[in-house]
Amino acid sequence: MKIIIIDHEPYSYRRAKHYYINDFRAVGYEVEYWCVWQVFEYCKKLKYSYQESGDGIVYFFDLNTLLAELNVQNTKSTFLFVDLRFKFDTAILFEKIKNNNFNWGKLAYYHNPVQGYLHGYDKHLETGIIYRFKFWIHTIFNILKNIKNLKMSVFLIKLNFIPGYYESLYTSTIQFLTGNARVDLSPSKKYVSLNYFDILEYNHQKTKLSLIDQPYIVFLDIFLGKHPDLEINNSANYMDVELYYSKLNLFFDKLEKFYQMPVIIAAHPKSEYTNEFGERLCIKHQTSNLVINSELVLNHCSLSSSFALLSKRPLVHIYDSTFIENSVLRPIYKIAYNIASQINGPIINIDNFDLKELKYYKVDDILYDKALEKYFRSKNQNNLDDYEIIRENIEIILN
């Protein structure tokens, strides 16, 4: 049997772990990783600091080659993992997958932790009527904007006005996602619950010695201003990056003075920092250890907040006034707002704050566990790990 991963990110060790490539190969699967980063317009403009190669790793540069390669695959013995946005040009690929009768799925590790929190905020603040009004305004605006592009206009009209068109192309055979929430899911014939992979990482790390030999505060960095996922749909200068880091550092200065302990930066894996955080220690690929052994965790909307929930560490969400005003940053504030409200934790505007409010903050273990069950933990009764659940379901589909 064969697995092909079609992904808009370059191959990396992290992606190999994400898809359990070595585990599948160890039991006889043929596995290929197809990077289509340079094929589709929405991701072409992104700049990645990595582009690893290896056995079965293929980089595509045009759609015709990609479609031709897909045509020669044995659909009966091949399962596709597809990690692509549904766009005008990617719709052609989804149409090919449908017409060739491929079984395909999504490994949506990030959906519930992000969309679950975000949906909660929108439900709290916006009525259905307002949401639908915004949706139609956005749809009409996109059609008018692309009126000179006949193919794009036809696609947008079919997508928004022909019932079932979107679902006919974008309905996967199976979708794997974490936790037990079922909100705003993309269409699929079957949904299977997994543990978020931070849970396994937490179990490995919770008894290990701290990397830092003194009490400290940890900041969960999300590489804001330069993260590829935010640049996909936005211009590179959607925020004033220098202003953002100057505000952060000023806040960290005051926090360090108040608590008499340093702020350590748990740097995002995709980040490339020089002196953005001054002389503060920036550490990549050690977030679990840093959170588990910290005294306090600072967060915007990093999914590594799961480590704080698991280890019952005080979790403080922070933002600045530009998050409210900026359409790109506003969803980050929404997510932070919801995590804070669901765990009854503080959320601080670093432009205007009183640190004394944190003095009496205590972790609510029950609310922490509720958030974990909803967004991060599986209710798998067979005591299988994620790889075993994924493999078992793929084999049922292919057989």
mmCIF file of N, CA, C and O in Angstrom, residues 1-2 29 75-79 103 173 390-399:
data_model
loop_
_atom_site.group_PDB
_atom_site.id
_atom_site.type_symbol
_atom_site.label_atom_id
_atom_site.label_comp_id
_atom_site.label_asym_id
_atom_site.label_seq_id
_atom_site.Cartn_x
_atom_site.Cartn_y
_atom_site.Cartn_z
ATOM 1 N N MET A 1 0.837 -1.204 0.000
ATOM 2 C CA MET A 1 0.000 0.000 0.000
ATOM 3 C C MET A 1 0.870 1.250 0.000
ATOM 4 O O MET A 1 2.022 1.200 0.441
ATOM 5 N N LYS A 2 0.275 2.326 -0.468
ATOM 6 C CA LYS A 2 1.049 3.551 -0.649
ATOM 7 C C LYS A 2 0.310 4.749 -0.052
ATOM 8 O O LYS A 2 -0.915 4.838 -0.129
ATOM 9 N N TYR A 29 4.817 0.232 4.159
ATOM 10 C CA TYR A 29 4.145 1.193 3.280
ATOM 11 C C TYR A 29 5.174 1.934 2.427
ATOM 12 O O TYR A 29 6.274 2.253 2.888
ATOM 13 N N THR A 75 -5.167 4.013 -7.771
ATOM 14 C CA THR A 75 -6.114 4.582 -6.810
ATOM 15 C C THR A 75 -6.620 3.559 -5.793
ATOM 16 O O THR A 75 -7.038 3.926 -4.701
ATOM 17 N N LYS A 76 -6.593 2.282 -6.150
ATOM 18 C CA LYS A 76 -7.119 1.262 -5.242
ATOM 19 C C LYS A 76 -6.193 0.986 -4.061
ATOM 20 O O LYS A 76 -6.639 0.579 -2.992
ATOM 21 N N SER A 77 -4.892 1.195 -4.262
ATOM 22 C CA SER A 77 -3.933 0.891 -3.189
ATOM 23 C C SER A 77 -3.225 2.132 -2.647
ATOM 24 O O SER A 77 -2.280 2.014 -1.872
ATOM 25 N N THR A 78 -3.697 3.331 -3.037
ATOM 26 C CA THR A 78 -3.037 4.574 -2.631
ATOM 27 C C THR A 78 -3.988 5.458 -1.840
ATOM 28 O O THR A 78 -5.130 5.696 -2.257
ATOM 29 N N PHE A 79 -3.518 5.932 -0.710
ATOM 30 C CA PHE A 79 -4.270 6.885 0.117
ATOM 31 C C PHE A 79 -3.554 8.223 0.094
ATOM 32 O O PHE A 79 -2.323 8.282 0.224
ATOM 33 N N ASN A 103 -9.152 7.756 -2.477
ATOM 34 C CA ASN A 103 -9.485 7.926 -1.069
ATOM 35 C C ASN A 103 -8.486 8.918 -0.483
ATOM 36 O O ASN A 103 -7.280 8.750 -0.657
ATOM 37 N N THR A 173 -12.536 11.475 2.382
ATOM 38 C CA THR A 173 -12.985 10.161 2.816
ATOM 39 C C THR A 173 -12.997 10.084 4.333
ATOM 40 O O THR A 173 -13.898 9.505 4.934
ATOM 41 N N ILE A 390 -4.662 6.058 13.044
ATOM 42 C CA ILE A 390 -4.607 6.499 11.652
ATOM 43 C C ILE A 390 -4.377 5.309 10.721
ATOM 44 O O ILE A 390 -5.078 5.136 9.716
ATOM 45 N N ARG A 391 -3.397 4.483 11.048
ATOM 46 C CA ARG A 391 -3.083 3.325 10.217
ATOM 47 C C ARG A 391 -4.260 2.360 10.127
ATOM 48 O O ARG A 391 -4.604 1.877 9.037
ATOM 49 N N GLU A 392 -4.901 2.086 11.254
ATOM 50 C CA GLU A 392 -6.035 1.166 11.269
ATOM 51 C C GLU A 392 -7.147 1.636 10.348
ATOM 52 O O GLU A 392 -7.719 0.853 9.582
ATOM 53 N N ASN A 393 -7.443 2.929 10.390
ATOM 54 C CA ASN A 393 -8.516 3.473 9.563
ATOM 55 C C ASN A 393 -8.148 3.490 8.071
ATOM 56 O O ASN A 393 -9.010 3.234 7.215
ATOM 57 N N ILE A 394 -6.886 3.801 7.753
ATOM 58 C CA ILE A 394 -6.454 3.781 6.350
ATOM 59 C C ILE A 394 -6.546 2.364 5.787
ATOM 60 O O ILE A 394 -7.001 2.165 4.650
ATOM 61 N N GLU A 395 -6.149 1.378 6.577
ATOM 62 C CA GLU A 395 -6.190 0.001 6.096
ATOM 63 C C GLU A 395 -7.613 -0.488 5.891
ATOM 64 O O GLU A 395 -7.905 -1.248 4.964
ATOM 65 N N ILE A 396 -8.538 -0.033 6.747
ATOM 66 C CA ILE A 396 -9.957 -0.383 6.551
ATOM 67 C C ILE A 396 -10.451 0.210 5.231
ATOM 68 O O ILE A 396 -11.151 -0.453 4.447
ATOM 69 N N ILE A 397 -10.072 1.452 4.951
ATOM 70 C CA ILE A 397 -10.507 2.142 3.718
ATOM 71 C C ILE A 397 -9.943 1.446 2.485
ATOM 72 O O ILE A 397 -10.671 1.163 1.526
ATOM 73 N N LEU A 398 -8.649 1.144 2.501
ATOM 74 C CA LEU A 398 -8.008 0.575 1.309
ATOM 75 C C LEU A 398 -8.362 -0.877 1.082
ATOM 76 O O LEU A 398 -8.285 -1.386 -0.036
ATOM 77 N N ASN A 399 -8.732 -1.563 2.159
ATOM 78 C CA ASN A 399 -9.076 -2.991 2.016
ATOM 79 C C ASN A 399 -10.564 -3.217 1.785
ATOM 80 O O ASN A 399 -11.017 -4.340 1.739
#
